[in-house]
Every structure is written in C-alpha cells, then in structure tokens.
Coordinates of C-alpha atoms in Angstrom, one line a residue:
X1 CA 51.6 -68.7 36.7
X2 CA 52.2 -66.1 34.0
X3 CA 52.2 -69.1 31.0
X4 CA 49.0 -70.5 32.3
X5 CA 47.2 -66.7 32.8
X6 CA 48.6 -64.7 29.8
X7 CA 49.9 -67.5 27.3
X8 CA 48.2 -70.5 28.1
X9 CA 45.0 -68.4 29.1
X10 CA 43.8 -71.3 31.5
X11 CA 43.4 -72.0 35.2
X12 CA 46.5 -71.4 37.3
X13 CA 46.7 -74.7 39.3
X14 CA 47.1 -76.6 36.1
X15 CA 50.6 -77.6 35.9
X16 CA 53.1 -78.1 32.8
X17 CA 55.2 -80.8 32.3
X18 CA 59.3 -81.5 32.3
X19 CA 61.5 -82.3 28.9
X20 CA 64.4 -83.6 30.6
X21 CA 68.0 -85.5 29.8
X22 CA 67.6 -88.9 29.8
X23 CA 71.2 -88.9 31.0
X24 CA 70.3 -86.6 34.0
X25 CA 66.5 -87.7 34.6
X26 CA 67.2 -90.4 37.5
X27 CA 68.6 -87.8 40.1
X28 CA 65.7 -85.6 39.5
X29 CA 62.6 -88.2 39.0
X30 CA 62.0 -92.0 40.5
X31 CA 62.0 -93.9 37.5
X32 CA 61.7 -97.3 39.1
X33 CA 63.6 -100.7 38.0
X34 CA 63.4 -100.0 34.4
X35 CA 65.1 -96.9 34.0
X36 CA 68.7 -99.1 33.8
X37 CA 67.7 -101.3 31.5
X38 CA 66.3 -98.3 29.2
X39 CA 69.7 -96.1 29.9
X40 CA 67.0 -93.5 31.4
X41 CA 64.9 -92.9 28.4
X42 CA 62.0 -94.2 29.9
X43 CA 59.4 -91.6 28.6
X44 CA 60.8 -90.2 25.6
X45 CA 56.5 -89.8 24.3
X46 CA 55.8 -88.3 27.4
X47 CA 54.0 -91.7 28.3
X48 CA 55.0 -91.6 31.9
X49 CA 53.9 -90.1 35.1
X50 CA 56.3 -89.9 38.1
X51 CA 57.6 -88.9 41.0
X52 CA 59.9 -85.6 41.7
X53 CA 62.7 -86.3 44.2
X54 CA 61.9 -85.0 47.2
X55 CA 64.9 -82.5 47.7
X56 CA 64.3 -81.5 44.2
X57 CA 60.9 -80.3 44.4
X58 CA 61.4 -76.7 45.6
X59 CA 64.0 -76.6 42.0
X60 CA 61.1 -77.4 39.8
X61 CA 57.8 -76.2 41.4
X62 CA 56.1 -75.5 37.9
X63 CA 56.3 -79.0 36.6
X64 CA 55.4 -80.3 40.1
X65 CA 51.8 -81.9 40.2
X66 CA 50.9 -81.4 44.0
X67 CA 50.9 -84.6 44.6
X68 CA 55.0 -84.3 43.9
X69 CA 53.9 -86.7 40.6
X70 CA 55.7 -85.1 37.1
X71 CA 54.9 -86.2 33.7
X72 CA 58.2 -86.3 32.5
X73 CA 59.4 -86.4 28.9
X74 CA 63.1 -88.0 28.2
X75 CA 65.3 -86.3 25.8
X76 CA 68.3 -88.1 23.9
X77 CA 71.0 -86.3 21.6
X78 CA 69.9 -89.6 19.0
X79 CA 66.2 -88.5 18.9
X80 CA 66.2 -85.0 18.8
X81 CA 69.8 -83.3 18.6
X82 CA 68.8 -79.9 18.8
X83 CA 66.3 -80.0 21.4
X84 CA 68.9 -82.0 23.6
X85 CA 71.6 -79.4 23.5
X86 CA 69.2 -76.3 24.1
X87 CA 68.6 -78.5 27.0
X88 CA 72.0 -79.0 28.0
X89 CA 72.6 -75.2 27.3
X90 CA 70.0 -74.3 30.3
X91 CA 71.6 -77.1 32.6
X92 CA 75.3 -75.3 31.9
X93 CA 73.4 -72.3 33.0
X94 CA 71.4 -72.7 35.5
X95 CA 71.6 -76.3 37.3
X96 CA 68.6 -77.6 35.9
X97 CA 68.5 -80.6 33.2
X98 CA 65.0 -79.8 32.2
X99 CA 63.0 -77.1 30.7
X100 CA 59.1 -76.5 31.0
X101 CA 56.9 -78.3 28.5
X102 CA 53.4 -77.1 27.2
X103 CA 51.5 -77.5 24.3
X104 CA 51.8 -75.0 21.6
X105 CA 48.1 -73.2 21.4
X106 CA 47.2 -69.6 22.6
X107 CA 44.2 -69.2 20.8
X108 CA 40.6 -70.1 22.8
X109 CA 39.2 -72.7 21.7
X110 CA 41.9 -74.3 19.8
X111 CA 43.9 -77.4 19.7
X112 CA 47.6 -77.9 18.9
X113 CA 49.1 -76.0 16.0
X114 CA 49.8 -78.9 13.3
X115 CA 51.5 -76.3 10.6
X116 CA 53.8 -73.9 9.9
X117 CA 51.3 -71.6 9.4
X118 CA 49.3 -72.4 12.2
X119 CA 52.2 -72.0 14.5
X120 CA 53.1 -68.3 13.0
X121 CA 49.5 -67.5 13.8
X122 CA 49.4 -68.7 17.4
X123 CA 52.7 -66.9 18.0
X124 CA 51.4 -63.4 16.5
X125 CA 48.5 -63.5 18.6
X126 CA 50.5 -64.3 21.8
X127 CA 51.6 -60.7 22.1
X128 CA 53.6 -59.7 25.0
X129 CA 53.9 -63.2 25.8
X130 CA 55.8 -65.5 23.3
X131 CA 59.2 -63.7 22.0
X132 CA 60.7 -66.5 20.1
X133 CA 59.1 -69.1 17.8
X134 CA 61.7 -71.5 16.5
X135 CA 60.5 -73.9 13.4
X136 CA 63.4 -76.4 12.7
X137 CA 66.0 -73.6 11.4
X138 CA 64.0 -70.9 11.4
X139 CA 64.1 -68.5 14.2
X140 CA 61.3 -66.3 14.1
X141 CA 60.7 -63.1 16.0
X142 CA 58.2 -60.3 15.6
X143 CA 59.0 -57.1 13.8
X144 CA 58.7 -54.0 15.7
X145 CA 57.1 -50.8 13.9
X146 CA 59.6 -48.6 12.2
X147 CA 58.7 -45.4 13.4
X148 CA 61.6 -43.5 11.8
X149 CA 60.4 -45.4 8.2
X150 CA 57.1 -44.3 9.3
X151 CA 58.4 -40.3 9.7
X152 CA 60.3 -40.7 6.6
X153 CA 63.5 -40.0 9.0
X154 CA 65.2 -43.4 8.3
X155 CA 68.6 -42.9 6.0
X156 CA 69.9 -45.6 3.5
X157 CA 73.3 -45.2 1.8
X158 CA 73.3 -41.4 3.3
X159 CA 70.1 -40.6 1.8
X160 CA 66.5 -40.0 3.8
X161 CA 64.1 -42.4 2.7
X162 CA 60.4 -41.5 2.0
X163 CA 58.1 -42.4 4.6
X164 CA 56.5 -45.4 4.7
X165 CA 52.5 -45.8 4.2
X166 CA 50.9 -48.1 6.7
X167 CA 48.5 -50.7 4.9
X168 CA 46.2 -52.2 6.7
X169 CA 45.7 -56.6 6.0
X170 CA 42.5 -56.5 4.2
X171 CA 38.8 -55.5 4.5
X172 CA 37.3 -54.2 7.8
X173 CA 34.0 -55.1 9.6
X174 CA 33.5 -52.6 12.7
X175 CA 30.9 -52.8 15.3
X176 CA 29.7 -50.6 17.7
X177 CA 27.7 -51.4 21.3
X178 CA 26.5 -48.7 23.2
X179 CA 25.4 -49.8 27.0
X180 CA 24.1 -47.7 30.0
X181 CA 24.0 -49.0 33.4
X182 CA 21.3 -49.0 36.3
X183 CA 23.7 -45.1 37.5
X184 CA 23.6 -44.4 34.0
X185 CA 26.5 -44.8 33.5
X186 CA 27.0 -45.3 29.3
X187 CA 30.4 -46.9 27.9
X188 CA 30.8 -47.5 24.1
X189 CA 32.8 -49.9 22.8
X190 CA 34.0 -50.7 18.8
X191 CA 35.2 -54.3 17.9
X192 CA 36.4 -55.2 14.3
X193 CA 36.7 -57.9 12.3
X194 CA 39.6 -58.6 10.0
X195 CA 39.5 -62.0 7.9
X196 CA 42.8 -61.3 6.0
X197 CA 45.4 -60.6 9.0
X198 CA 47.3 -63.8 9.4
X199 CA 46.0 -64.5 13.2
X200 CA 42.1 -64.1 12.1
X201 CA 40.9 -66.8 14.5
X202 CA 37.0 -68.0 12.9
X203 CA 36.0 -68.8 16.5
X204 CA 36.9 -65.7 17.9
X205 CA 37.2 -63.3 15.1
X206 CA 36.2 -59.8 16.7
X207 CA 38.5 -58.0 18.9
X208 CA 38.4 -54.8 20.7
X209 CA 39.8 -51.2 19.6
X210 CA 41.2 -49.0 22.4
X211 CA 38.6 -46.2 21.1
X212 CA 37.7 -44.0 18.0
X213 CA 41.1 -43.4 17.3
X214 CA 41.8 -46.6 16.3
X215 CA 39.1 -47.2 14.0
X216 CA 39.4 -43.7 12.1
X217 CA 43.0 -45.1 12.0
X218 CA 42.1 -48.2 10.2
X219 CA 40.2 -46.8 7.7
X220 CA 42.6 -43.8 6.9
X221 CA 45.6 -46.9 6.3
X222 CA 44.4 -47.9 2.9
X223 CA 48.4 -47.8 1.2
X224 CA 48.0 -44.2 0.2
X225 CA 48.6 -41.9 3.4
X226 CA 51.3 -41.5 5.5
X227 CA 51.9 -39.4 9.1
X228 CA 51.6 -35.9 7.3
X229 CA 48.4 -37.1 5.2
X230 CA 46.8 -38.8 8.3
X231 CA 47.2 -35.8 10.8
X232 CA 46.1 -33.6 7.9
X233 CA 42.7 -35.3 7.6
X234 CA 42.1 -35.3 11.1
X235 CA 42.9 -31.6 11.1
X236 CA 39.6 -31.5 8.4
X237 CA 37.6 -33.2 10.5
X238 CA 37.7 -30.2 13.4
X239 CA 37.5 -27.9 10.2
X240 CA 40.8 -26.5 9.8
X241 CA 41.8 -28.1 6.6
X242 CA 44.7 -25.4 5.4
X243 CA 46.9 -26.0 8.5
X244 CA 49.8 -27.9 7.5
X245 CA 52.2 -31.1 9.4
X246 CA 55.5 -30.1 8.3
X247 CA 56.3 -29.9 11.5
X248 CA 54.1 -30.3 14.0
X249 CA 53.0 -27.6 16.9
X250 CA 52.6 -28.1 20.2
X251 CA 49.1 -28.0 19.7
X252 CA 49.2 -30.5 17.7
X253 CA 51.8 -32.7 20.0
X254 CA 49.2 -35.0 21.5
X255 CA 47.6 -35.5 18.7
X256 CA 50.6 -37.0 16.9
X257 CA 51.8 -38.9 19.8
X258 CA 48.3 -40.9 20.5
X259 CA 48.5 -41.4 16.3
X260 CA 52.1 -42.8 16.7
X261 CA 50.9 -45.0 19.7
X262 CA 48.0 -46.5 17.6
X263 CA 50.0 -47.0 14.7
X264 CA 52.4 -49.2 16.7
X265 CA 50.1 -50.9 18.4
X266 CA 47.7 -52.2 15.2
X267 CA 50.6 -52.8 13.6
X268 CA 51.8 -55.5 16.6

C-alpha cells in the first residue's frame, strides 16, 4: 500500500510483481511440467503469470493478484549476478526468495526511466519515499542539508569554516491564486516553476510553496547571502535594518528556526 499511494502514486488494489530464485521459485509458485526441463527459470522476462502456493500466500500478500495468480520473474546468478545475491541476501534474512518488483517511475504521467539521468530525476522527486537508488556500481543516496556548513559552525583540520551560501538551481517563475469560498473563506496559494533543478518534470512543472516564506526565500538564495545576510533582510523588511544576527535573540528565535526549516526543505 505505501509503494502504490506515496511512490507509485496509483490505485491501491493494483499489485506488484515477484523477482524470485529460479532455484527456489517451485516451492513458492506452480510452474507446471516445464519448470524441470527449464531448471526453474521459466520467466526470467517476466513473461509468465502463475499461481502462489496456497500455504504461501499469507508470506507474500503484495505480489499476490487476488485471484492467488503472481507474475513472477526468475532470477539466475548466470543472468544477473548481482541482483541474484541481493536476492539471496533477503532469503538469508528473512525466509523469503523473492523481493517486490515495480517499475521504476514516480513522476505522473511518465513511463519507465530509460537513463541515468532519468533515473536520478525520478529518485529526487520521490522524496520520503525512495532512500536508495543503485545504478550498476553506483550507490546513490540523497544529501542531507548541512546546517552546521550553513551556520558557518562546521570545522575542517581544526579550523571553522565560513558558512555556506545557498544557491538556488536556476531562474524562478512564481505564481500566485487567490480564492474565496461561498463562507468567504479566502486561501492563497504560490506555486513556482523551476526549469533548471534536475527533477523539472515538463508535464507537471509547477509545484506548491508552503507559504511566503518560501518564496522570499528563493529569491533571497542567489549565491551571495548566507543565514546572517538573509535574517538581516528580513529584519529590513519590518523596518529595523541596524539590528544585527550575530547572535540571534529570542525574539528573533522563530524567525531563524522557520528560515532553517525552509532552507532544508527546498534544498531536499
């Protein structure tokens, strides 16, 4: 349920399929008079539909059509070496020679990444979701904000280092609806549009901003400002421009901490 509602973003009765051991797949699936004669690599394309063991069932509910059907996928250490021992890795571990199979889009609208790059940009806009993305070698995993770079608190070799300026990826197209309902009732909402970030999806290219905040944010990371420069500005904008962020008040407490939180968040 939570790959089909928050990855998969589909309906939850769809089900996933099984990539399975060939060497384990006949105790788990009825693979007829052939399997024998093909050493249990029956459906190593994914070509063929059958049906979960009974007492198995319950194990393996996710990749359990509800007819008790399973389009299974076969998986030999001669085909794909790696995939086979991740495989055996999760049997050692849990009891099950199979893990769940899906295709790899998140974005709407979509079809199956075909790239390297179109796989890095599926996985960046699967946020919260997706933890891992693994690319032959490569294991690739987000990179959290540094807020101590951020603060200019992070040391190297014993020495502070200065504090990072966010940058924001490229130009940025904001747009602003303002809507009253029949109890008049008005809500205001901001949605921007950013070609250069490496998930800009064409066919769904605006997305929402939590409020104001955000987008003052936006345009105040051009390269040049960092925390002190940032809550300085938004110090001019109530009109006390001489107060200083050396170290900040607790007036001035909530302030940073929603600025911190943005940050963080438009930078995942």
């Amino acid at each position: 349920r939570f790959i089909n509602e928050f990855v998969k973003k589909r309906e939850s009765f769809r089900p996933f399929a099984p990539s399975c051991l060939a060497e384990e797949a006949s105790d788990w699936f009825d693979l007829g008079d052939y399997a024998a004669a093909a050493n249990n690599n029956v459906s190593p394309f994914m070509s063929l539909t059958a049906q979960v063991t009974k007492s198995k069932r319950d194990k393996i509910p996710a990749v359990t059509h509800v007819d008790g059907s399973s389009r299974l996928q076969t998986v030999t250490p001669e085909a794909e070496p790696f995939y086979h021992k991740l495989i055996s890795a999760f049997y050692k571990a849990t009891g099950v020679p199979m893990v769940l199979n899906t295709s790899f889009n998140t974005l709407k609208s979509e079809p199956i990444v075909e790239t390297p790059r179109n796989a890095v940009r599926s996985f960046l806009s699967s946020m919260g979701t997706i933890e891992i993305l693994v690319m032959g070698d490569y294991v690739i995993r987000r990179k959290d904000a540094n807020v101590r770079r951020l603060l200019g608190e992070e040391q190297k070799n014993g020495l502070m280092t200065q504090p990072s300026f966010p940058i924001r990826a490229g130009a940025v197209d904001y747009k602003n609806t303002f809507t009253v309902d029949k109890d008049d009732i008005s809500e205001t909402k901001t949605v921007v549009r950013m070609p250069g970030r490496p998930m800009h999806n064409p066919k769904d290219e605006w997305f929402e901003l939590v409020d104001d905040l955000e987008g003052q944010l936006l345009g105040l990371c051009d390269g040049s400002n960092g925390v002190n420069e940032i809550m300085t500005q938004f110090a001019a904008m109530t009109g006390d421009e001489n107060q200083q962020f050396d170290k900040i008040t607790d007036y001035d407490q909530v302030l940073f901490e929603n600025i911190i939180r943005r940050l963080i968040r438009l930078n995942e």
